[in-house]
Coordinates of C-alpha atoms and ligand atoms in Angstrom, one line a residue:
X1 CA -23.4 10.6 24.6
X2 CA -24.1 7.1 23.0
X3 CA -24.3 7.2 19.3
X4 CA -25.5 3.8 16.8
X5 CA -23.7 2.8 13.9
X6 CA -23.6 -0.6 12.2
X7 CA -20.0 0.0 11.8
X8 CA -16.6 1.9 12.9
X9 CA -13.7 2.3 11.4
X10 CA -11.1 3.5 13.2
X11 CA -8.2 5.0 11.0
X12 CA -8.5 7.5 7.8
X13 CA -5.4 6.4 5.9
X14 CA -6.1 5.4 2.2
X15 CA -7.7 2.1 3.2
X16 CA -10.0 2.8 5.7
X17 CA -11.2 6.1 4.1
X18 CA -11.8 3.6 0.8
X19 CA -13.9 1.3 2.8
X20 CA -15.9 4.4 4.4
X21 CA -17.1 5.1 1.1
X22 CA -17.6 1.4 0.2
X23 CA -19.8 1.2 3.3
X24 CA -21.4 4.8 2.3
X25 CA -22.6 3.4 -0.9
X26 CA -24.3 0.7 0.2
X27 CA -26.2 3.0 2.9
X28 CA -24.7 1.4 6.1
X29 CA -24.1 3.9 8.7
X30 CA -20.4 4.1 9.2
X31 CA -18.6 6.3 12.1
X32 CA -14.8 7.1 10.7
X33 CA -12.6 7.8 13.7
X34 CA -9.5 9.8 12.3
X35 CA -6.9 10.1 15.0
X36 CA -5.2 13.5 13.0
X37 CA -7.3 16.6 11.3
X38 CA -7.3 15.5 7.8
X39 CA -7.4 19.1 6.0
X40 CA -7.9 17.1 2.6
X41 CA -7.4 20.8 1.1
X42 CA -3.8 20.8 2.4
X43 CA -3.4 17.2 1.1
X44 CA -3.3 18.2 -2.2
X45 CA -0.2 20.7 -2.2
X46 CA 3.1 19.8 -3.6
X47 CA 4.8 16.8 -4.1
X48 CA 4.6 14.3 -2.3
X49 CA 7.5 11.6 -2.0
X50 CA 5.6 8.4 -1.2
X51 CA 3.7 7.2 -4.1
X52 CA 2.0 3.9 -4.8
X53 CA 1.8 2.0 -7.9
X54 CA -2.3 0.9 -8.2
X55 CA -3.0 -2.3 -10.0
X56 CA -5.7 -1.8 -12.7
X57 CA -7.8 -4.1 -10.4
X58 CA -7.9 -1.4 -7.3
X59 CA -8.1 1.7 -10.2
X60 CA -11.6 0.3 -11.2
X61 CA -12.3 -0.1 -7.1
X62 CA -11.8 4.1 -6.6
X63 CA -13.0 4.3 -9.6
X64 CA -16.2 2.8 -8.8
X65 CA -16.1 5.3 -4.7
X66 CA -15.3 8.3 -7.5
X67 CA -12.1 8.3 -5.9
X68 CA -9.6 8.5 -8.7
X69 CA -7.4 11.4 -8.2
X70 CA -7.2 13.9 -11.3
X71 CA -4.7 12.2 -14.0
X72 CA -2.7 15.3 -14.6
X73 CA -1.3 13.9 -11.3
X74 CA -0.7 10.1 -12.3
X75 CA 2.2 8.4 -13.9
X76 CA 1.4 5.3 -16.1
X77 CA 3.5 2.2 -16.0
X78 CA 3.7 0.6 -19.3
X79 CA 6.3 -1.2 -19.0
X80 CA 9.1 -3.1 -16.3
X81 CA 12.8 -3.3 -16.6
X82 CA 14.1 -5.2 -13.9
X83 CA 17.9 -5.4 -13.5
X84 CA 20.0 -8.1 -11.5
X85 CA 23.1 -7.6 -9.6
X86 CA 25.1 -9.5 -11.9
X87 CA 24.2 -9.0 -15.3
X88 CA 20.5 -10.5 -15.0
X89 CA 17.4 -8.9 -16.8
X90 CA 13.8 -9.2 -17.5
X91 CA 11.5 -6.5 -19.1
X92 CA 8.1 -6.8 -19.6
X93 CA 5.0 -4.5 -20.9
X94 CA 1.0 -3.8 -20.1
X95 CA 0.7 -5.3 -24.2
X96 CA 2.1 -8.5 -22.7
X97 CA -0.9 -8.7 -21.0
X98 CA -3.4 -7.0 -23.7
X99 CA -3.5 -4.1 -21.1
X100 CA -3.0 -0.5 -20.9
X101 CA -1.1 0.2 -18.3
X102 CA 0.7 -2.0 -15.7
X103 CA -0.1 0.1 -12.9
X104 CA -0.3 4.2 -12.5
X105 CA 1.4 5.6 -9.9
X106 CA -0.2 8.5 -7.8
X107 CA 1.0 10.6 -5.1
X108 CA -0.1 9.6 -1.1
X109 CA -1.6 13.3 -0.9
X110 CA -3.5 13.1 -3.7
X111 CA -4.9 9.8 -3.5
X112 CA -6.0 10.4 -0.2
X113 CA -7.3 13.7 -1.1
X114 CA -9.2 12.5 -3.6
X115 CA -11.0 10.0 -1.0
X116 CA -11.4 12.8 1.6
X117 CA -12.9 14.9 -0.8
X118 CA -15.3 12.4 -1.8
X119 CA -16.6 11.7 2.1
X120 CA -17.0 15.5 2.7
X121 CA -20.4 14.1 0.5
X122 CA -20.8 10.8 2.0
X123 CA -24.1 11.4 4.0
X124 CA -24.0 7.9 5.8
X125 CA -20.7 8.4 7.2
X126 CA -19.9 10.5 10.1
X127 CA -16.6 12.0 10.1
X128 CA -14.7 12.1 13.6
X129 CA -11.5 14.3 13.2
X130 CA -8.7 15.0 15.5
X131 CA -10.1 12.2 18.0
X132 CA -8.6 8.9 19.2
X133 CA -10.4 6.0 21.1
X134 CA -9.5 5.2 24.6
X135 CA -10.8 1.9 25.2
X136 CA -12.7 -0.5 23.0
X137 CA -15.1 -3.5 24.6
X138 CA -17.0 -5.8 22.5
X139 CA -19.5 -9.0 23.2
X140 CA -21.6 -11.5 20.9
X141 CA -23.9 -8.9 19.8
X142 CA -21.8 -5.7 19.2
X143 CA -19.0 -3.6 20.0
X144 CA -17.9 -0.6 21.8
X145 CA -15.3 2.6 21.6
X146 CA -15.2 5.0 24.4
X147 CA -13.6 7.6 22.7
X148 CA -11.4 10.6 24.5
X149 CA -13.9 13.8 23.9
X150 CA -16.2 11.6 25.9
X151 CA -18.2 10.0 22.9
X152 CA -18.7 6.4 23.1
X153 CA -19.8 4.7 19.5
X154 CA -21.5 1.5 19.6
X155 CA -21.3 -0.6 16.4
X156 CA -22.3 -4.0 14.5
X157 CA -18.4 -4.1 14.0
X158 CA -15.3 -2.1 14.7
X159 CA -12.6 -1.9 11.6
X160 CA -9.3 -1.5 12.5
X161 CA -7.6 0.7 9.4
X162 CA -5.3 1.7 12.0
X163 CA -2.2 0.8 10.5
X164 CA 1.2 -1.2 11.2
X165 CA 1.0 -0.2 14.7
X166 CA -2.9 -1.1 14.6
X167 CA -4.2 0.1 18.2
X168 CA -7.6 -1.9 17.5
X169 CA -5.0 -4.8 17.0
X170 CA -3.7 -4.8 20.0
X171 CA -7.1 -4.3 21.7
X172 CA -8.1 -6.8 20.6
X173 CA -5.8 -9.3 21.5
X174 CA -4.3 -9.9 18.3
X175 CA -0.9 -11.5 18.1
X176 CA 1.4 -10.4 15.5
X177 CA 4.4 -11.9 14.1
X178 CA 7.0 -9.1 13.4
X179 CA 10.2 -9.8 11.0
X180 CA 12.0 -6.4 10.6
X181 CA 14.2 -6.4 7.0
X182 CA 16.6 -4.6 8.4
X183 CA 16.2 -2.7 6.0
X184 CA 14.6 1.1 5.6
X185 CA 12.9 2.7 2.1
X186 CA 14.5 5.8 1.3
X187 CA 11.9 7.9 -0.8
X188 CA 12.2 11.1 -3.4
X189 CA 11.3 13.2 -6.5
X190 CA 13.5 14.0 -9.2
X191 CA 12.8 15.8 -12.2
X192 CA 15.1 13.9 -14.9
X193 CA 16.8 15.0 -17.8
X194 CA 15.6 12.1 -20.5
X195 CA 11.8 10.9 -20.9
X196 CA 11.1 7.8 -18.4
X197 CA 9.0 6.3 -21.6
X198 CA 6.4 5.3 -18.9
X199 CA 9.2 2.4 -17.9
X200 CA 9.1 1.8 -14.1
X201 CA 13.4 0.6 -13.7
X202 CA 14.5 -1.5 -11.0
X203 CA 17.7 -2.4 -9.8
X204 CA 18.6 -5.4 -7.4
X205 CA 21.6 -3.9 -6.1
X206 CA 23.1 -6.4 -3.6
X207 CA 22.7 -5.0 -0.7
X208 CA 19.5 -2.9 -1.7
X209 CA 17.0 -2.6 -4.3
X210 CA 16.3 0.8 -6.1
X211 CA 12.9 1.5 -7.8
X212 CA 12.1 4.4 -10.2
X213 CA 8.5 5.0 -11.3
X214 CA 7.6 6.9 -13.6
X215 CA 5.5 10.6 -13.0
X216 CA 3.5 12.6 -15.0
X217 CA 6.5 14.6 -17.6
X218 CA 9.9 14.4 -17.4
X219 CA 9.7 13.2 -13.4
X220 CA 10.7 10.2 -11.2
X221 CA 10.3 8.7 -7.8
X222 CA 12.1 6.3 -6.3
X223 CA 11.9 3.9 -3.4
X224 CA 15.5 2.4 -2.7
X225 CA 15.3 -0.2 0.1
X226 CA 18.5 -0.1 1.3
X227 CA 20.7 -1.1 5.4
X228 CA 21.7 2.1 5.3
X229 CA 19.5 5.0 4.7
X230 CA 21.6 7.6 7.4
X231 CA 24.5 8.4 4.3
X232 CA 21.5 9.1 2.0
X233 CA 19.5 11.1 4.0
X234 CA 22.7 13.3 5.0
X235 CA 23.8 13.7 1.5
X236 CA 23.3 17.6 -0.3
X237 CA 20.6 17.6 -2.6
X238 CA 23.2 17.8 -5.6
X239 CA 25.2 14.6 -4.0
X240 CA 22.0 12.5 -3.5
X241 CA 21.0 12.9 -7.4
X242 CA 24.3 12.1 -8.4
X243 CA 24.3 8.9 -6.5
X244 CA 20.7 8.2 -7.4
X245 CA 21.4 8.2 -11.0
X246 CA 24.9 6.1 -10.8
X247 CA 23.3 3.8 -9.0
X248 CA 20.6 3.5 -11.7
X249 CA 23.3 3.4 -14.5
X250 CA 22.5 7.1 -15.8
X251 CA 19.5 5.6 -17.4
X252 CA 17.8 9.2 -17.1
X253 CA 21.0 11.6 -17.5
X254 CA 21.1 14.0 -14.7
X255 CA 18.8 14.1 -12.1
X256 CA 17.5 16.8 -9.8
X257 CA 15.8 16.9 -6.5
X258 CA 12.3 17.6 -6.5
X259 CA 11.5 16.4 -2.4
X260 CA 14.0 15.8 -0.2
X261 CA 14.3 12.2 0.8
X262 CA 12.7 10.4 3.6
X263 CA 13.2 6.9 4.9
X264 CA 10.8 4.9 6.4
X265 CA 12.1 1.3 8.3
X266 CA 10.5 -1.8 6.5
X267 CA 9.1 -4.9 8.0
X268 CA 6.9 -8.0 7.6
X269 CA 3.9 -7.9 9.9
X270 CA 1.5 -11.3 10.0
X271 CA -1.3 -11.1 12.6
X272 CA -2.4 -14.4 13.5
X273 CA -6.0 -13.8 13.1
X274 CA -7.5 -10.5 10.9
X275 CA -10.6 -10.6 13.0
X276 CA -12.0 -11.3 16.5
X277 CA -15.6 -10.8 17.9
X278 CA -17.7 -8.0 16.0
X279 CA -13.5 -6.8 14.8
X280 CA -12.1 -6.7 11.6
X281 CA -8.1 -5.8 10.5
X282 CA -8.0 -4.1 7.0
X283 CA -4.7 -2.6 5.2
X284 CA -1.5 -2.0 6.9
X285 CA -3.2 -3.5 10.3
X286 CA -3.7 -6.6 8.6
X287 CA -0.5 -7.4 6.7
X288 CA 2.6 -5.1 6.0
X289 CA 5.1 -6.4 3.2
X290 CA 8.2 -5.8 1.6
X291 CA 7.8 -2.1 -0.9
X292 CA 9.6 -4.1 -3.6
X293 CA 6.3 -5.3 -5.6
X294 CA 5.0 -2.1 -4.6
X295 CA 1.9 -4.1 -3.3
X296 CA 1.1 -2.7 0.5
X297 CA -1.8 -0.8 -0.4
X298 CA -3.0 -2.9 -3.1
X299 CA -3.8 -5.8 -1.0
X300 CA -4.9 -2.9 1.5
X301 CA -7.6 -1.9 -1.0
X302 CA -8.5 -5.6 -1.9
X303 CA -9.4 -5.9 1.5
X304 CA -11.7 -2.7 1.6
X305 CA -13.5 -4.1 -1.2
X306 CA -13.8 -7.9 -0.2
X307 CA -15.0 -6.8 3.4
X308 CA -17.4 -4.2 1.7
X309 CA -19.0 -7.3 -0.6
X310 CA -19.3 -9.2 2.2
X311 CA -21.2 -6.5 4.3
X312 CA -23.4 -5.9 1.4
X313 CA -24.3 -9.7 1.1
X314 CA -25.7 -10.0 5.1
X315 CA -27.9 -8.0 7.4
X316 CA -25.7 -7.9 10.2
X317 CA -22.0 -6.7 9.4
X318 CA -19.8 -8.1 12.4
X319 CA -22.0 -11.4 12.0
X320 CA -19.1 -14.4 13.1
X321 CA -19.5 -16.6 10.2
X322 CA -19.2 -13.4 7.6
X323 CA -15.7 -12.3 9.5
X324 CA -14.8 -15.7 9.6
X325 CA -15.5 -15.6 5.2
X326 CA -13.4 -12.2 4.9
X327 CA -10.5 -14.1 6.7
X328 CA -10.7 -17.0 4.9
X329 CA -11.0 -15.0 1.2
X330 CA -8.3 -12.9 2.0
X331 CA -6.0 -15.3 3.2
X332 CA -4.2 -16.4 0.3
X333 CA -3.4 -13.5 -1.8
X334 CA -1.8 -11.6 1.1
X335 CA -0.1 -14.5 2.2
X336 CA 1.2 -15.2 -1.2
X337 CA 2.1 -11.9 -2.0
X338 CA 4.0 -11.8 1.5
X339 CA 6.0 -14.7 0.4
X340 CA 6.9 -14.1 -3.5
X341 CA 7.9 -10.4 -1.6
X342 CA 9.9 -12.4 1.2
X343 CA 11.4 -15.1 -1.3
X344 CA 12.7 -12.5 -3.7
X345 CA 14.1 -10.5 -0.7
X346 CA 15.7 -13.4 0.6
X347 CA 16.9 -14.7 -2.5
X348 CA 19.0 -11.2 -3.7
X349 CA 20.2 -10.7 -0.6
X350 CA 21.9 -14.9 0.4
X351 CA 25.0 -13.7 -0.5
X352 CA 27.2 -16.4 1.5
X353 CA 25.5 -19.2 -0.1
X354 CA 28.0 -20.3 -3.1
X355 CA 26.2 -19.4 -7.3
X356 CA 22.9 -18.0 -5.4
X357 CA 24.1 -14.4 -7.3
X358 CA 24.5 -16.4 -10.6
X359 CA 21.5 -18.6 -10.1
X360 CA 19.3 -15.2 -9.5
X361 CA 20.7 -13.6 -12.6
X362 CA 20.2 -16.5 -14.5
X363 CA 17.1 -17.1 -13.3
X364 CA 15.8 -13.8 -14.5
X365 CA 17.4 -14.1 -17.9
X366 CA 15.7 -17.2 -18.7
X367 CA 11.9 -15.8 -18.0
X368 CA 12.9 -13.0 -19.7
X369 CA 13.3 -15.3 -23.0
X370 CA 10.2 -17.4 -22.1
X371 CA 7.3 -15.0 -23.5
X372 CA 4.6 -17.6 -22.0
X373 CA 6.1 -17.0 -18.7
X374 CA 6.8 -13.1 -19.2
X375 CA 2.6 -12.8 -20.5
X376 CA 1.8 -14.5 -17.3
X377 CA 4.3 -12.3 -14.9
X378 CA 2.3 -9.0 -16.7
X379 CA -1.1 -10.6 -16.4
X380 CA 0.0 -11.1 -12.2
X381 CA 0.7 -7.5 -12.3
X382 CA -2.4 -6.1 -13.7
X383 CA -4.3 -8.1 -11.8
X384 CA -5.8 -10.6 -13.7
Ligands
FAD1 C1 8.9 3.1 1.9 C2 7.6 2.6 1.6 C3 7.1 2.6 0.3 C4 5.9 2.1 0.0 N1 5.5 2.0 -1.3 C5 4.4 1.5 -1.7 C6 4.0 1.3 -3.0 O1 4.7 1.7 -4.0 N2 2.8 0.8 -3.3 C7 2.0 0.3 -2.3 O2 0.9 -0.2 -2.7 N3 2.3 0.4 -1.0 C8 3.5 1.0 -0.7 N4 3.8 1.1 0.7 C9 2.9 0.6 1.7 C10 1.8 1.7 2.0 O3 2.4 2.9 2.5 C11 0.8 1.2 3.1 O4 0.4 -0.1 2.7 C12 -0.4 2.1 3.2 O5 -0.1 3.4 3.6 C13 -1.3 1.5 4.2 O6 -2.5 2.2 4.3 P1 -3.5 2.1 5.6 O7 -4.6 3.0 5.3 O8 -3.7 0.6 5.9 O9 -2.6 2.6 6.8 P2 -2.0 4.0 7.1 O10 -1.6 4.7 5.9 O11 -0.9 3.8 8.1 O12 -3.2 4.8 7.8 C14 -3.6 4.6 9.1 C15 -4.4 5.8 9.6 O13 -4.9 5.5 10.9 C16 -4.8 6.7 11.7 N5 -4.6 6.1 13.1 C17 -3.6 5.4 13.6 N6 -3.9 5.1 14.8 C18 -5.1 5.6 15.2 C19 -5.9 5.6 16.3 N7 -5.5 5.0 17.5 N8 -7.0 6.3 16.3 C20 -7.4 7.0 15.2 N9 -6.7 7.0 14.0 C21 -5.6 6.3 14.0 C22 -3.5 7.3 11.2 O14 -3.5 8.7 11.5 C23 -3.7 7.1 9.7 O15 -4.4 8.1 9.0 C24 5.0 1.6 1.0 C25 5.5 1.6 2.3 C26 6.7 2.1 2.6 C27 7.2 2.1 4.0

């Protein structure tokens, strides 16, 4: 069975799902191709260990799908405290910028959930669970996925929201450039003992870097990008909160596990091209970076939105010259967010170059006492 649709995306994750709906508002008939059943009334059961700090920018964005999850469910960031390995620190807060919040953090599930349950109503967008594509074609004028119930979708333009490991990518005959960290992000919940003060703490630790982000009440989660996740992950529950708050200088008091961890192993992904004829690359199949800005699905949502303005503005979606303008526009931020991300990396981590560790620390003590500096870092962060 042929079906029509002027355009597929392939992939469900937060990014695709938010484009879906992008698309869905604007009337375009959209085929989402999820390769797992997405039960978005499971999603929304218990905690859920990988959480995302969302700029106020990409807030307004689900906002604006009716996609924001219910708040009892959000930690807000109001402020930063960033610790150096050797003594170095800068804090700054959302008032720096005139803002309310830096970021809020929200739980995967949820989030996704909350986008799920919005395109149960979407009535342009046709919802293909449990289902992966087999083969992919495309030419001048449009583009095709054999899919393997025997369905074959033809499209205006196929999205790939496919993720790191982006099958449309590779169908495409996209090249990627893939620098592994050697590193892995070991992720969990704690409930804490003190009030977090809305204050997401981070630690450069030397070999690692430990983030803890704020929850709704007295909770925590934390994302601690570290060479060597195995001891964590085999530590009791007991241990791994003991070493989770000495490692964050008992800032909290006690801690206690509220998931158990998981690690997931980090890398820098740059395709050499986001699109190719009647394709485009959005989120995690576009661009990966480093969890330490806590950016990944940020720029992920920026693209949903950019791609979904540039839709709007043409009457054909895969149109050359309008892929060739989503390229181009979204170019520069993920680029420069890969390399602040990189730079920073690569900066706490030079440990055989000779005063590196004291130029870091000093580094970060001096924009701390430069309020000019410290508005703009907190504007950066909120978007501006
Ligand atoms: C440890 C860690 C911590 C992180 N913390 C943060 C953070 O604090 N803030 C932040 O912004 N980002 C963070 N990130 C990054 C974030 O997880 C990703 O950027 C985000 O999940 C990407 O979303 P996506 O929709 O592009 O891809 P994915 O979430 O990978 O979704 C892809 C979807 O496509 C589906 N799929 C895959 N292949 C196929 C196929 N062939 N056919 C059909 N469907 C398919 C999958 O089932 C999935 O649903 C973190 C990442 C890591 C590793």
């Amino acid at each position: 069975m042929k079906q029509q649709f002027d355009v597929v995306i392939v992939g469900g994750g937060l990014v695709g799902a938010a484009l879906a709906l992008a698309l869905d508002r604007q009337g375009r008939r959209v085929a989402l191709v999820e390769g797992q059943s997405a039960r978005f009334e499971q999603l929304e059961s218990g905690w859920d260990a990988r959480v995302y700090a969302i700029s106020p920018a990409n807030r307004r964005f689900l906002d604006s799908l009716g996609a924001w999850p219910d708040m009892a469910r959000i930690g807000t960031i109001a402020s930063m405290d960033v610790r150096g390995d050797q003594g170095g620190r800068i804090a700054f807060s959302a008032a720096d910028a005139g803002a309310e919040a830096l970021a809020w953090i929200t739980e995967n599930r949820w989030l996704l959930a909350a986008l799920w349950r919005q395109l149960q109503d979407a009535s342009s967008v046709e919802l293909i669970e449990g289902v992966r594509p087999l083969s992919l074609s495309h030419n001048p004028r449009q583009a095709q996925l054999q899919l393997e119930d025997g369905r074959e979708l033809v499209a205006k333009l196929v999205v790939g929201a496919d993720g790191a490991n982006s099958w449309v990518r590779q169908q495409s005959g996209i090249a990627a450039d893939v620098k592994p960290y050697g590193q892995s992000g070991v992720v969990a919940n704690f409930a804490t003992e003190k009030p977090h003060d809305g204050i997401a703490r981070q630690w450069f630790l030397g070999d690692g870097i430990l983030a803890w982000l704020p929850l709704p009440g007295k909770c925590i989660s934390i994302v601690w990008s570290t060479p060597q996740p195995e001891p964590l992950l085999a530590l009791p529950a007991e241990r791994f909160a003991a070493v989770v708050a000495e490692a964050g200088e008992q800032a909290l008091g006690k801690l206690e596990v509220l998931t158990p961890a998981a690690a997931f192993p980090l890398r820098l992904l740059t395709p050499q091209h986001v699109i190719a004829e009647r394709v485009a690359l959005v989120g995690d199949a576009a661009h990966t970076v480093h969890p330490l800005a806590g950016q990944g699905v940020n720029l992920g949502f920026q693209d949903a939105a950019r791609l979904a303005d540039i839709i709007a503005a043409g009457r054909d979606p895969g149109e050359w010259l309008a892929l060739r303008r989503y390229e181009r526009g979204r170019k520069e931020a993920v680029r420069t967010m890969q390399l602040t991300c990189d730079t920073l990396f690569g900066l706490f981590h030079a440990k055989e170059l000779p005063g590196i560790a004291w130029l870091r620390n000093t580094g970060l003590n001096l924009t701390n006492r430069l309020p000019l500096i410290k508005r703009q870092l907190a504007r950066h962060a909120v978007g501006f």
